[in-house]
Amino acid sequence: MTSTATGTQAIDRAALLVATVVRADEPLSFLELHDECGLPKSTTSRLLTALERTELLERNAAGSYVAGPLFWLYATRHDPWDELVRLARPTLERIGADTRETVNLSVARGDRVVQVAQVDSTYMLGTRDWTEVEVPAHASSLGKVLLAHGLLDVPSGGLEQVTPHTVTDPVTLSRELAQVARRGWASTVDELEIGLTGIGAPVRGSGGEVIAALGISGPSPRLEDRLDEIGRLLNDRAEQLSALLRRRTRKEGVA
């Protein structure tokens, strides 16, 4: 075996150890890492020492391995949703081409719906930048997706009456959110603004959990009679994006 091959194998094995620790639900002991990765004990020990030295991994008070300081340094310097936005961009563009409407990707931050990406409508009537606009979750189709899947909590106080069509009764909203979870998509017609319709669907992460919502918005006369059609389209596109996210995070063995 050449030195180049040996070096590549060492990198692959080190990457396997780091990936295993980062993806684990709880800190892993040396023996758990050894068993999980299938590497010789001497190799595991040597690589873990190097990964600690370079701050890619570290040990907690119990001696188990967790992600190292470099991960937290990176997280504080970069928007954690940058990679999701990058991977989702082609899907948003396809939905834009399919519908010609404004397309948004949203996530939950604290108790807020935050728009992290947008593709503008190609219609003259319908284009607006939503990325800096804060909207009540219960009056937004994307917000209803996040509420239905538990990423946001329904406010304990009164629900804001944004328009005469906004759902403000907690019991009615709960029934609608249960339907959203079963059906797979949410909609609002004139609930956020008179004349505005939105449709949203969930995006799932590597473990099948909902991590975001994607959807479209546009004038009600263009959309209110197409809710089922566009809801199914968004479900299909959201599942394609979810499958991409699963592939990108799927654990791969290293020889």
Coordinates of N, CA and C in Angstrom, one line a residue:
M1 N 0.8 -1.2 0.0 CA 0.0 0.0 0.0 C 0.9 1.2 0.0
T2 N 0.6 2.2 -0.9 CA 1.4 3.4 -0.9 C 1.1 4.3 0.2
S3 N 2.0 5.3 0.5 CA 1.8 6.2 1.5 C 0.6 7.1 1.3
T4 N 0.3 7.4 0.0 CA -0.9 8.2 -0.3 C -2.2 7.4 0.1
A5 N -2.2 6.1 -0.3 CA -3.4 5.3 0.1 C -3.6 5.3 1.6
T6 N -2.4 5.1 2.3 CA -2.5 5.0 3.7 C -3.0 6.3 4.3
G7 N -2.5 7.4 3.8 CA -2.9 8.7 4.3 C -4.4 8.9 4.1
T8 N -4.9 8.5 2.9 CA -6.3 8.7 2.6 C -7.2 7.8 3.5
Q9 N -6.7 6.6 3.8 CA -7.5 5.7 4.7 C -7.6 6.3 6.1
A10 N -6.5 6.9 6.5 CA -6.5 7.5 7.8 C -7.5 8.7 7.9
I11 N -7.5 9.5 6.8 CA -8.5 10.6 6.8 C -9.9 10.1 6.8
D12 N -10.1 9.0 6.0 CA -11.5 8.4 5.9 C -11.9 7.9 7.3
R13 N -11.0 7.3 8.0 CA -11.3 6.7 9.3 C -11.6 7.8 10.3
A14 N -10.7 8.9 10.3 CA -10.9 10.0 11.2 C -12.3 10.7 10.9
A15 N -12.6 10.8 9.7 CA -13.9 11.4 9.3 C -15.0 10.6 9.8
L16 N -14.9 9.3 9.7 CA -15.9 8.4 10.2 C -16.2 8.6 11.7
L17 N -15.1 8.7 12.5 CA -15.2 8.9 13.9 C -15.9 10.2 14.2
V18 N -15.5 11.3 13.5 CA -16.1 12.6 13.7 C -17.6 12.5 13.4
A19 N -17.9 12.0 12.2 CA -19.3 11.9 11.8 C -20.2 11.1 12.8
T20 N -19.6 10.0 13.3 CA -20.4 9.2 14.2 C -20.7 9.9 15.5
V21 N -19.7 10.7 16.0 CA -19.9 11.5 17.2 C -20.9 12.6 17.0
V22 N -20.8 13.3 15.9 CA -21.7 14.4 15.6 C -23.1 14.0 15.4
R23 N -23.3 12.8 14.8 CA -24.7 12.4 14.5 C -25.3 11.6 15.7
A24 N -24.6 11.3 16.7 CA -25.1 10.5 17.8 C -26.0 11.4 18.6
D25 N -27.0 10.7 19.2 CA -28.0 11.4 20.1 C -27.4 11.8 21.4
E26 N -26.3 11.2 21.8 CA -25.7 11.4 23.1 C -24.2 11.1 23.0
P27 N -23.4 11.6 24.0 CA -22.0 11.4 23.9 C -21.7 9.9 23.8
L28 N -20.6 9.6 23.1 CA -20.2 8.2 22.9 C -18.9 7.9 23.7
S29 N -18.8 6.7 24.3 CA -17.6 6.3 25.0 C -16.6 5.7 23.9
F30 N -15.4 5.5 24.4 CA -14.4 4.9 23.5 C -14.9 3.6 23.0
L31 N -15.4 2.7 23.8 CA -15.8 1.4 23.4 C -17.0 1.5 22.5
E32 N -17.9 2.4 22.7 CA -19.0 2.6 21.8 C -18.6 3.0 20.4
L33 N -17.6 3.9 20.4 CA -17.1 4.4 19.1 C -16.3 3.2 18.4
H34 N -15.6 2.5 19.1 CA -14.8 1.3 18.6 C -15.8 0.3 18.0
D35 N -16.9 0.0 18.7 CA -17.9 -0.9 18.2 C -18.7 -0.4 17.0
E36 N -19.0 0.9 17.1 CA -19.9 1.5 16.0 C -19.1 1.6 14.7
C37 N -17.8 2.0 14.8 CA -17.0 2.2 13.6 C -16.3 1.0 13.1
G38 N -16.1 0.0 13.9 CA -15.5 -1.2 13.5 C -14.0 -1.1 13.2
L39 N -13.3 -0.1 13.8 CA -11.9 0.1 13.6 C -11.1 -0.6 14.7
P40 N -9.9 -1.0 14.5 CA -9.0 -1.6 15.6 C -8.9 -0.6 16.7
K41 N -8.8 -1.2 17.9 CA -8.7 -0.3 19.1 C -7.5 0.6 19.1
S42 N -6.4 0.1 18.6 CA -5.2 1.0 18.5 C -5.4 2.1 17.6
T43 N -6.1 1.9 16.4 CA -6.3 2.9 15.4 C -7.3 3.9 16.0
T44 N -8.4 3.4 16.6 CA -9.4 4.3 17.2 C -8.7 5.2 18.2
S45 N -7.9 4.7 19.1 CA -7.2 5.5 20.1 C -6.3 6.5 19.5
R46 N -5.5 6.2 18.5 CA -4.6 7.1 17.9 C -5.4 8.2 17.2
L47 N -6.4 7.9 16.5 CA -7.1 8.9 15.7 C -7.9 9.8 16.7
L48 N -8.5 9.3 17.7 CA -9.2 10.1 18.7 C -8.3 11.1 19.4
T49 N -7.1 10.7 19.7 CA -6.1 11.6 20.3 C -5.8 12.7 19.3
A50 N -5.6 12.4 18.0 CA -5.4 13.5 17.0 C -6.6 14.4 16.9
L51 N -7.8 13.8 16.9 CA -9.0 14.7 16.7 C -9.2 15.6 17.9
E52 N -8.8 15.1 19.1 CA -8.9 16.0 20.3 C -7.9 17.1 20.2
R53 N -6.7 16.8 19.7 CA -5.6 17.7 19.6 C -6.0 18.9 18.6
T54 N -6.7 18.5 17.6 CA -7.1 19.5 16.6 C -8.5 20.1 16.9
E55 N -9.1 19.8 18.0 CA -10.3 20.4 18.5 C -11.5 20.0 17.6
L56 N -11.4 18.9 16.9 CA -12.6 18.4 16.2 C -13.5 17.6 17.1
L57 N -12.9 17.0 18.1 CA -13.6 16.3 19.1 C -13.1 16.6 20.5
E58 N -13.9 16.4 21.5 CA -13.4 16.6 22.9 C -14.2 15.6 23.8
R59 N -13.7 15.4 25.0 CA -14.3 14.6 26.0 C -15.0 15.4 27.1
N60 N -16.2 14.9 27.4 CA -17.0 15.6 28.5 C -16.5 15.1 29.8
A61 N -17.1 15.5 30.9 CA -16.7 15.2 32.3 C -16.7 13.7 32.5
A62 N -17.5 13.0 31.8 CA -17.6 11.5 32.0 C -16.6 10.8 31.1
G63 N -15.9 11.5 30.3 CA -14.9 10.8 29.5 C -15.4 10.4 28.1
S64 N -16.7 10.7 27.8 CA -17.2 10.4 26.5 C -17.0 11.5 25.5
Y65 N -17.1 11.1 24.2 CA -16.7 12.0 23.1 C -17.9 12.8 22.6
V66 N -17.7 14.1 22.4 CA -18.6 15.0 21.8 C -18.0 15.9 20.8
A67 N -18.7 16.6 20.0 CA -18.2 17.5 19.0 C -17.3 18.6 19.7
G68 N -16.2 18.9 19.0 CA -15.2 19.7 19.6 C -15.4 21.2 19.4
P69 N -14.6 22.1 20.0 CA -14.8 23.5 19.9 C -14.8 24.1 18.5
L70 N -14.2 23.5 17.6 CA -14.2 24.0 16.2 C -15.6 24.0 15.6
F71 N -16.5 23.0 16.0 CA -17.9 23.0 15.5 C -18.6 24.2 16.1
W72 N -18.4 24.5 17.4 CA -19.2 25.6 18.0 C -18.6 27.0 17.5
L73 N -17.4 27.0 17.2 CA -16.8 28.3 16.6 C -17.4 28.5 15.2
Y74 N -17.5 27.5 14.4 CA -18.1 27.6 13.1 C -19.6 28.0 13.2
A75 N -20.3 27.4 14.2 CA -21.8 27.7 14.3 C -22.0 29.1 14.7
T76 N -21.1 29.7 15.5 CA -21.3 31.1 16.0 C -21.0 32.1 14.9
R77 N -20.2 31.6 13.9 CA -19.8 32.6 12.8 C -20.7 32.5 11.6
H78 N -21.5 31.4 11.5 CA -22.3 31.2 10.2 C -23.7 30.9 10.6
D79 N -24.6 31.4 9.7 CA -26.0 31.1 9.8 C -26.2 29.6 9.7
P80 N -26.8 29.0 10.8 CA -27.0 27.5 10.7 C -27.9 27.0 9.6
W81 N -28.6 27.9 8.9 CA -29.5 27.5 7.9 C -28.9 27.7 6.5
D82 N -27.6 28.2 6.4 CA -27.0 28.4 5.1 C -27.0 27.2 4.3
E83 N -26.7 26.0 4.8 CA -26.6 24.8 4.0 C -28.0 24.4 3.6
L84 N -29.0 24.5 4.4 CA -30.3 24.1 4.0 C -30.8 25.0 2.9
V85 N -30.5 26.3 3.0 CA -30.9 27.2 1.9 C -30.2 26.8 0.6
R86 N -28.9 26.5 0.7 CA -28.1 26.2 -0.5 C -28.7 24.9 -1.2
L87 N -29.0 23.9 -0.4 CA -29.6 22.7 -0.9 C -31.0 22.9 -1.4
A88 N -31.7 23.8 -0.8 CA -33.1 23.9 -1.2 C -33.3 24.8 -2.4
R89 N -32.3 25.6 -2.7 CA -32.5 26.6 -3.8 C -33.0 26.0 -5.1
P90 N -32.5 24.9 -5.6 CA -33.0 24.4 -6.9 C -34.5 23.9 -6.8
T91 N -34.9 23.4 -5.6 CA -36.3 23.0 -5.4 C -37.2 24.2 -5.4
L92 N -36.8 25.3 -4.8 CA -37.6 26.5 -4.8 C -37.7 27.1 -6.2
E93 N -36.6 27.0 -7.0 CA -36.6 27.5 -8.3 C -37.6 26.7 -9.2
R94 N -37.6 25.3 -9.0 CA -38.5 24.5 -9.7 C -40.0 24.8 -9.4
I95 N -40.2 25.0 -8.1 CA -41.6 25.4 -7.7 C -42.0 26.7 -8.4
G96 N -41.0 27.7 -8.4 CA -41.3 28.9 -9.1 C -41.6 28.8 -10.5
A97 N -40.9 27.9 -11.2 CA -41.1 27.6 -12.6 C -42.5 26.9 -12.8
D98 N -42.8 26.0 -11.9 CA -44.1 25.3 -12.0 C -45.3 26.3 -11.8
T99 N -45.2 27.2 -10.9 CA -46.4 28.0 -10.4 C -46.3 29.5 -10.9
R100 N -45.1 30.0 -11.1 CA -44.8 31.4 -11.4 C -45.1 32.3 -10.2
E101 N -45.4 31.7 -9.0 CA -45.7 32.5 -7.8 C -44.5 32.7 -6.9
T102 N -44.6 33.5 -5.9 CA -43.5 33.7 -5.0 C -43.3 32.5 -4.1
V103 N -42.1 32.0 -4.0 CA -41.8 30.8 -3.2 C -40.9 31.1 -2.0
N104 N -41.3 30.6 -0.9 CA -40.5 30.9 0.3 C -40.2 29.6 1.1
L105 N -39.0 29.6 1.8 CA -38.6 28.6 2.7 C -38.5 29.2 4.1
S106 N -39.2 28.6 5.0 CA -39.3 29.2 6.4 C -38.8 28.2 7.4
V107 N -38.3 28.7 8.6 CA -37.9 27.9 9.7 C -38.5 28.6 11.0
A108 N -38.4 27.8 12.0 CA -38.8 28.4 13.3 C -37.6 28.8 14.1
R109 N -37.7 30.0 14.6 CA -36.6 30.6 15.5 C -37.3 31.1 16.7
G110 N -37.1 30.4 17.8 CA -37.8 30.8 19.0 C -39.3 30.6 18.8
D111 N -40.1 31.7 18.9 CA -41.5 31.6 18.7 C -41.9 32.3 17.4
R112 N -41.0 32.5 16.5 CA -41.2 33.2 15.2 C -41.1 32.4 14.0
V113 N -41.8 32.7 13.0 CA -41.6 32.2 11.6 C -40.6 33.1 10.9
V114 N -39.5 32.5 10.4 CA -38.5 33.3 9.8 C -38.3 32.8 8.3
Q115 N -38.4 33.7 7.4 CA -38.2 33.3 6.0 C -36.7 33.4 5.7
V116 N -36.2 32.2 5.3 CA -34.7 32.2 5.1 C -34.4 32.2 3.6
A117 N -35.3 32.0 2.7 CA -35.0 32.0 1.3 C -36.3 32.3 0.5
Q118 N -36.1 33.0 -0.7 CA -37.2 33.3 -1.5 C -36.9 33.3 -3.0
V119 N -37.8 32.9 -3.8 CA -37.7 33.0 -5.2 C -38.9 33.8 -5.7
D120 N -38.7 34.9 -6.4 CA -39.7 35.9 -6.7 C -40.7 35.4 -7.7
S121 N -41.9 35.9 -7.7 CA -42.9 35.6 -8.7 C -42.5 36.2 -10.0
T122 N -42.9 35.5 -11.1 CA -42.6 36.1 -12.4 C -43.8 36.9 -12.9
Y123 N -44.9 36.9 -12.1 CA -46.0 37.8 -12.4 C -45.7 39.2 -12.0
M124 N -46.3 40.2 -12.6 CA -46.1 41.6 -12.2 C -46.8 41.8 -10.9
L125 N -48.0 41.1 -10.7 CA -48.7 41.2 -9.5 C -48.4 40.0 -8.6
G126 N -47.7 40.2 -7.6 CA -47.4 39.1 -6.7 C -46.1 39.1 -6.1
T127 N -45.1 39.8 -6.6 CA -43.8 39.8 -6.1 C -43.6 40.7 -4.9
R128 N -43.1 40.2 -3.8 CA -42.8 40.9 -2.6 C -41.7 40.2 -1.9
D129 N -40.8 40.9 -1.3 CA -39.7 40.3 -0.4 C -40.3 40.1 1.0
W130 N -40.4 38.8 1.3 CA -41.0 38.4 2.6 C -39.9 38.1 3.6
T131 N -38.6 38.2 3.2 CA -37.5 37.7 4.1 C -37.4 38.6 5.4
E132 N -37.8 39.8 5.3 CA -37.7 40.7 6.5 C -39.0 41.0 7.1
V133 N -40.1 40.3 6.7 CA -41.4 40.5 7.2 C -41.7 39.5 8.3
E134 N -42.1 39.9 9.5 CA -42.6 39.0 10.6 C -44.1 38.9 10.5
V135 N -44.6 37.7 10.5 CA -46.0 37.5 10.4 C -46.5 36.5 11.5
P136 N -47.7 36.7 12.0 CA -48.2 35.7 13.0 C -48.3 34.3 12.4
A137 N -47.8 33.3 13.1 CA -47.7 32.0 12.6 C -49.1 31.4 12.2
H138 N -50.2 31.8 13.0 CA -51.5 31.2 12.8 C -52.2 31.8 11.6
A139 N -51.6 32.9 11.0 CA -52.2 33.5 9.9 C -51.4 33.3 8.6
S140 N -50.4 32.4 8.7 CA -49.5 32.1 7.6 C -49.6 30.6 7.3
S141 N -49.6 30.2 6.0 CA -49.6 28.8 5.7 C -48.3 28.1 6.1
L142 N -47.1 28.8 6.0 CA -45.9 28.2 6.5 C -45.9 28.1 8.0
G143 N -46.4 29.1 8.7 CA -46.5 29.1 10.1 C -47.4 27.9 10.6
K144 N -48.5 27.7 9.9 CA -49.4 26.6 10.2 C -48.7 25.2 10.1
V145 N -47.8 25.1 9.1 CA -47.1 23.9 9.0 C -46.2 23.7 10.2
L146 N -45.5 24.7 10.6 CA -44.6 24.6 11.7 C -45.4 24.4 13.0
L147 N -46.5 25.0 13.2 CA -47.4 24.8 14.3 C -47.9 23.3 14.3
A148 N -48.3 22.9 13.2 CA -48.9 21.5 13.1 C -47.9 20.4 13.5
H149 N -46.6 20.7 13.3 CA -45.6 19.7 13.5 C -44.8 20.0 14.8
G150 N -45.3 20.9 15.6 CA -44.7 21.1 16.9 C -43.4 22.0 16.9
L151 N -43.0 22.6 15.8 CA -41.8 23.4 15.8 C -42.1 24.8 16.5
L152 N -43.4 25.1 16.5 CA -43.9 26.4 17.2 C -45.0 26.0 18.1
D153 N -45.2 26.7 19.2 CA -46.3 26.5 20.1 C -47.4 27.5 19.8
V154 N -48.6 27.0 19.9 CA -49.8 27.9 19.7 C -49.8 28.9 20.9
P155 N -49.8 30.2 20.6 CA -49.8 31.2 21.7 C -50.9 30.9 22.7
S156 N -50.5 31.0 24.0 CA -51.4 30.7 25.1 C -52.4 31.8 25.3
G157 N -52.1 33.0 24.8 CA -53.0 34.1 24.9 C -53.9 34.2 23.7
G158 N -54.6 35.3 23.5 CA -55.5 35.5 22.4 C -54.7 35.5 21.1
L159 N -55.3 35.0 20.0 CA -54.8 35.0 18.7 C -55.1 36.3 18.0
E160 N -54.2 36.9 17.3 CA -54.4 38.2 16.7 C -55.3 38.1 15.5
Q161 N -56.3 39.0 15.5 CA -57.2 39.0 14.3 C -56.6 40.0 13.3
V162 N -55.9 39.4 12.3 CA -55.2 40.2 11.3 C -56.1 40.7 10.3
T163 N -57.0 39.8 9.8 CA -58.1 40.2 8.9 C -59.4 39.5 9.4
P164 N -60.5 39.9 8.8 CA -61.8 39.2 9.3 C -61.8 37.7 9.0
H165 N -60.9 37.2 8.2 CA -60.8 35.8 7.9 C -59.8 35.0 8.7
T166 N -59.1 35.7 9.6 CA -58.0 35.0 10.4 C -58.7 34.1 11.4
V167 N -58.2 32.9 11.5 CA -58.7 31.9 12.5 C -58.1 32.3 13.9
T168 N -59.0 32.7 14.8 CA -58.6 33.2 16.1 C -59.1 32.3 17.3
D169 N -60.0 31.4 16.9 CA -60.5 30.4 18.0 C -59.6 29.3 18.1
P170 N -59.0 29.1 19.3 CA -58.0 28.0 19.5 C -58.5 26.6 19.2
V171 N -59.8 26.3 19.4 CA -60.3 25.0 19.1 C -60.4 24.8 17.6
T172 N -60.8 25.8 16.9 CA -60.9 25.7 15.4 C -59.5 25.6 14.9
L173 N -58.5 26.4 15.4 CA -57.2 26.3 14.9 C -56.6 24.9 15.2
S174 N -56.8 24.3 16.3 CA -56.3 23.0 16.7 C -56.8 22.0 15.7
R175 N -58.1 22.0 15.4 CA -58.7 21.1 14.4 C -58.0 21.3 13.0
E176 N -57.8 22.5 12.6 CA -57.2 22.8 11.3 C -55.7 22.2 11.3
L177 N -55.0 22.4 12.4 CA -53.6 22.0 12.5 C -53.5 20.4 12.4
A178 N -54.5 19.8 13.1 CA -54.6 18.3 13.0 C -54.8 17.9 11.5
Q179 N -55.6 18.6 10.8 CA -55.9 18.3 9.4 C -54.6 18.5 8.6
V180 N -53.9 19.6 8.9 CA -52.6 19.9 8.2 C -51.7 18.7 8.3
A181 N -51.5 18.2 9.6 CA -50.6 17.1 9.8 C -51.0 15.9 9.1
R182 N -52.3 15.6 9.0 CA -52.8 14.4 8.3 C -52.6 14.6 6.7
R183 N -53.0 15.7 6.3 CA -53.1 16.0 4.8 C -51.7 16.2 4.2
G184 N -50.9 16.9 5.0 CA -49.5 17.2 4.5 C -49.3 18.6 4.0
W185 N -50.3 19.4 3.9 CA -50.1 20.8 3.5 C -51.1 21.7 4.2
A186 N -50.7 23.0 4.3 CA -51.6 24.0 4.9 C -51.9 25.1 3.9
S187 N -53.0 25.8 4.2 CA -53.3 27.0 3.4 C -53.9 28.1 4.2
T188 N -53.8 29.3 3.7 CA -54.5 30.4 4.2 C -55.1 31.2 3.0
V189 N -56.3 31.6 3.1 CA -57.0 32.4 2.1 C -57.5 33.7 2.8
D190 N -56.8 34.8 2.4 CA -57.2 36.1 3.0 C -57.1 36.2 4.5
E191 N -56.3 35.3 5.1 CA -56.1 35.4 6.6 C -55.0 36.3 7.1
L192 N -54.0 36.5 6.2 CA -52.9 37.4 6.6 C -53.1 38.8 6.0
E193 N -53.7 38.8 4.8 CA -54.0 40.0 4.0 C -55.1 39.7 3.1
I194 N -56.1 40.6 3.0 CA -57.2 40.4 2.0 C -56.6 40.3 0.6
G195 N -57.0 39.2 -0.1 CA -56.5 39.1 -1.5 C -55.3 38.2 -1.6
L196 N -54.7 37.7 -0.4 CA -53.5 37.0 -0.5 C -53.8 35.5 0.0
T197 N -53.3 34.6 -0.8 CA -53.4 33.2 -0.5 C -52.0 32.5 -0.4
G198 N -51.9 31.7 0.6 CA -50.6 31.0 0.8 C -50.9 29.5 1.0
I199 N -49.9 28.7 0.5 CA -50.0 27.2 0.6 C -48.6 26.7 1.0
G200 N -48.5 25.9 2.0 CA -47.2 25.4 2.5 C -47.2 23.9 2.8
A201 N -46.0 23.3 2.8 CA -45.8 21.9 3.0 C -44.5 21.7 3.9
P202 N -44.4 20.6 4.6 CA -43.3 20.4 5.5 C -42.0 19.8 4.8
V203 N -40.9 20.3 5.2 CA -39.6 19.7 4.8 C -39.0 18.9 6.0
R204 N -38.6 17.7 5.7 CA -38.1 16.8 6.8 C -36.6 16.6 6.7
G205 N -36.0 16.4 7.9 CA -34.6 16.2 8.0 C -34.2 14.8 7.9
S206 N -33.0 14.4 8.3 CA -32.5 13.1 8.1 C -33.2 12.1 8.9
G207 N -33.7 12.5 10.1 CA -34.5 11.5 10.9 C -35.9 11.5 10.7
G208 N -36.4 12.2 9.7 CA -37.9 12.2 9.4 C -38.6 13.3 10.1
E209 N -37.9 14.1 10.9 CA -38.5 15.2 11.7 C -38.7 16.4 10.8
V210 N -39.7 17.2 11.0 CA -40.0 18.4 10.2 C -39.0 19.4 10.7
I211 N -38.3 20.1 9.7 CA -37.3 21.1 10.1 C -37.6 22.4 9.5
A212 N -38.5 22.4 8.5 CA -38.7 23.7 7.8 C -40.1 23.5 7.0
A213 N -40.5 24.6 6.4 CA -41.7 24.6 5.6 C -41.4 25.4 4.3
L214 N -41.9 24.9 3.2 CA -41.8 25.6 1.9 C -43.1 25.8 1.4
G215 N -43.3 26.9 0.6 CA -44.6 27.2 0.1 C -44.6 28.3 -0.9
I216 N -45.8 28.6 -1.4 CA -46.0 29.7 -2.3 C -47.0 30.7 -1.8
S217 N -47.0 31.9 -2.3 CA -48.1 32.9 -2.0 C -48.3 33.7 -3.2
G218 N -49.5 34.2 -3.3 CA -49.9 35.0 -4.4 C -51.4 35.5 -4.3
P219 N -51.9 36.2 -5.3 CA -53.2 36.7 -5.2 C -54.3 35.6 -5.1
S220 N -55.3 35.8 -4.3 CA -56.3 34.8 -4.1 C -57.0 34.4 -5.4
P221 N -57.4 35.4 -6.2 CA -58.1 35.0 -7.5 C -57.3 34.0 -8.3
R222 N -56.0 34.0 -8.2 CA -55.2 33.0 -9.0 C -55.1 31.7 -8.3
L223 N -55.2 31.6 -7.0 CA -54.8 30.5 -6.2 C -55.9 29.8 -5.4
E224 N -56.9 30.5 -5.0 CA -57.9 29.9 -4.1 C -58.6 28.7 -4.6
D225 N -58.7 28.6 -5.9 CA -59.4 27.4 -6.5 C -58.4 26.3 -6.9
R226 N -57.1 26.5 -6.5 CA -56.1 25.5 -6.9 C -55.4 24.9 -5.7
L227 N -56.0 25.0 -4.5 CA -55.4 24.7 -3.3 C -54.9 23.2 -3.3
D228 N -55.8 22.3 -3.6 CA -55.5 20.9 -3.7 C -54.4 20.6 -4.6
E229 N -54.5 21.1 -5.8 CA -53.5 20.9 -6.9 C -52.1 21.4 -6.4
I230 N -52.0 22.6 -5.9 CA -50.8 23.1 -5.5 C -50.3 22.5 -4.2
G231 N -51.2 22.1 -3.3 CA -50.8 21.4 -2.1 C -50.1 20.1 -2.5
R232 N -50.6 19.3 -3.4 CA -50.0 18.1 -3.8 C -48.7 18.3 -4.5
L233 N -48.6 19.4 -5.3 CA -47.3 19.7 -5.9 C -46.3 20.0 -4.9
L234 N -46.6 20.8 -3.9 CA -45.7 21.2 -2.9 C -45.3 20.0 -2.1
N235 N -46.2 19.1 -1.8 CA -45.8 17.8 -1.1 C -44.8 17.0 -1.9
D236 N -45.0 16.9 -3.2 CA -44.0 16.2 -4.0 C -42.6 16.9 -4.0
R237 N -42.6 18.2 -4.1 CA -41.3 18.9 -4.2 C -40.7 18.9 -2.8
A238 N -41.5 19.0 -1.7 CA -40.9 18.9 -0.4 C -40.3 17.6 -0.1
E239 N -41.0 16.5 -0.6 CA -40.4 15.2 -0.3 C -39.2 15.0 -1.1
Q240 N -39.1 15.5 -2.3 CA -37.8 15.5 -3.1 C -36.7 16.2 -2.3
L241 N -37.0 17.3 -1.8 CA -36.0 18.0 -1.0 C -35.6 17.3 0.3
S242 N -36.6 16.7 0.9 CA -36.3 15.9 2.1 C -35.5 14.7 1.8
A243 N -35.7 14.1 0.7 CA -34.9 12.9 0.3 C -33.5 13.3 0.0
L244 N -33.3 14.5 -0.6 CA -31.9 15.1 -0.8 C -31.2 15.3 0.5
L245 N -31.9 15.8 1.5 CA -31.3 16.1 2.8 C -31.0 14.8 3.5
R246 N -31.8 13.8 3.3 CA -31.5 12.5 3.9 C -30.2 11.9 3.3
R247 N -30.1 12.0 1.9 CA -28.9 11.4 1.3 C -27.7 12.2 1.7
R248 N -27.8 13.5 1.9 CA -26.6 14.2 2.3 C -26.1 13.9 3.7
T249 N -27.0 13.4 4.5 CA -26.6 13.1 5.9 C -26.5 11.6 6.2
R250 N -26.8 10.8 5.2 CA -26.8 9.4 5.5 C -25.4 8.9 5.8
K251 N -25.4 8.0 6.8 CA -24.1 7.5 7.3 C -23.5 6.5 6.3
E252 N -22.3 6.7 6.0 CA -21.6 5.8 5.0 C -20.4 5.1 5.7
G253 N -20.3 3.8 5.4 CA -19.2 3.1 6.0 C -17.9 3.4 5.4
V254 N -16.8 3.2 6.1 CA -15.5 3.5 5.6 C -14.7 2.2 5.8
A255 N -14.0 1.8 4.7 CA -13.2 0.5 4.7 C -12.0 0.7 5.6

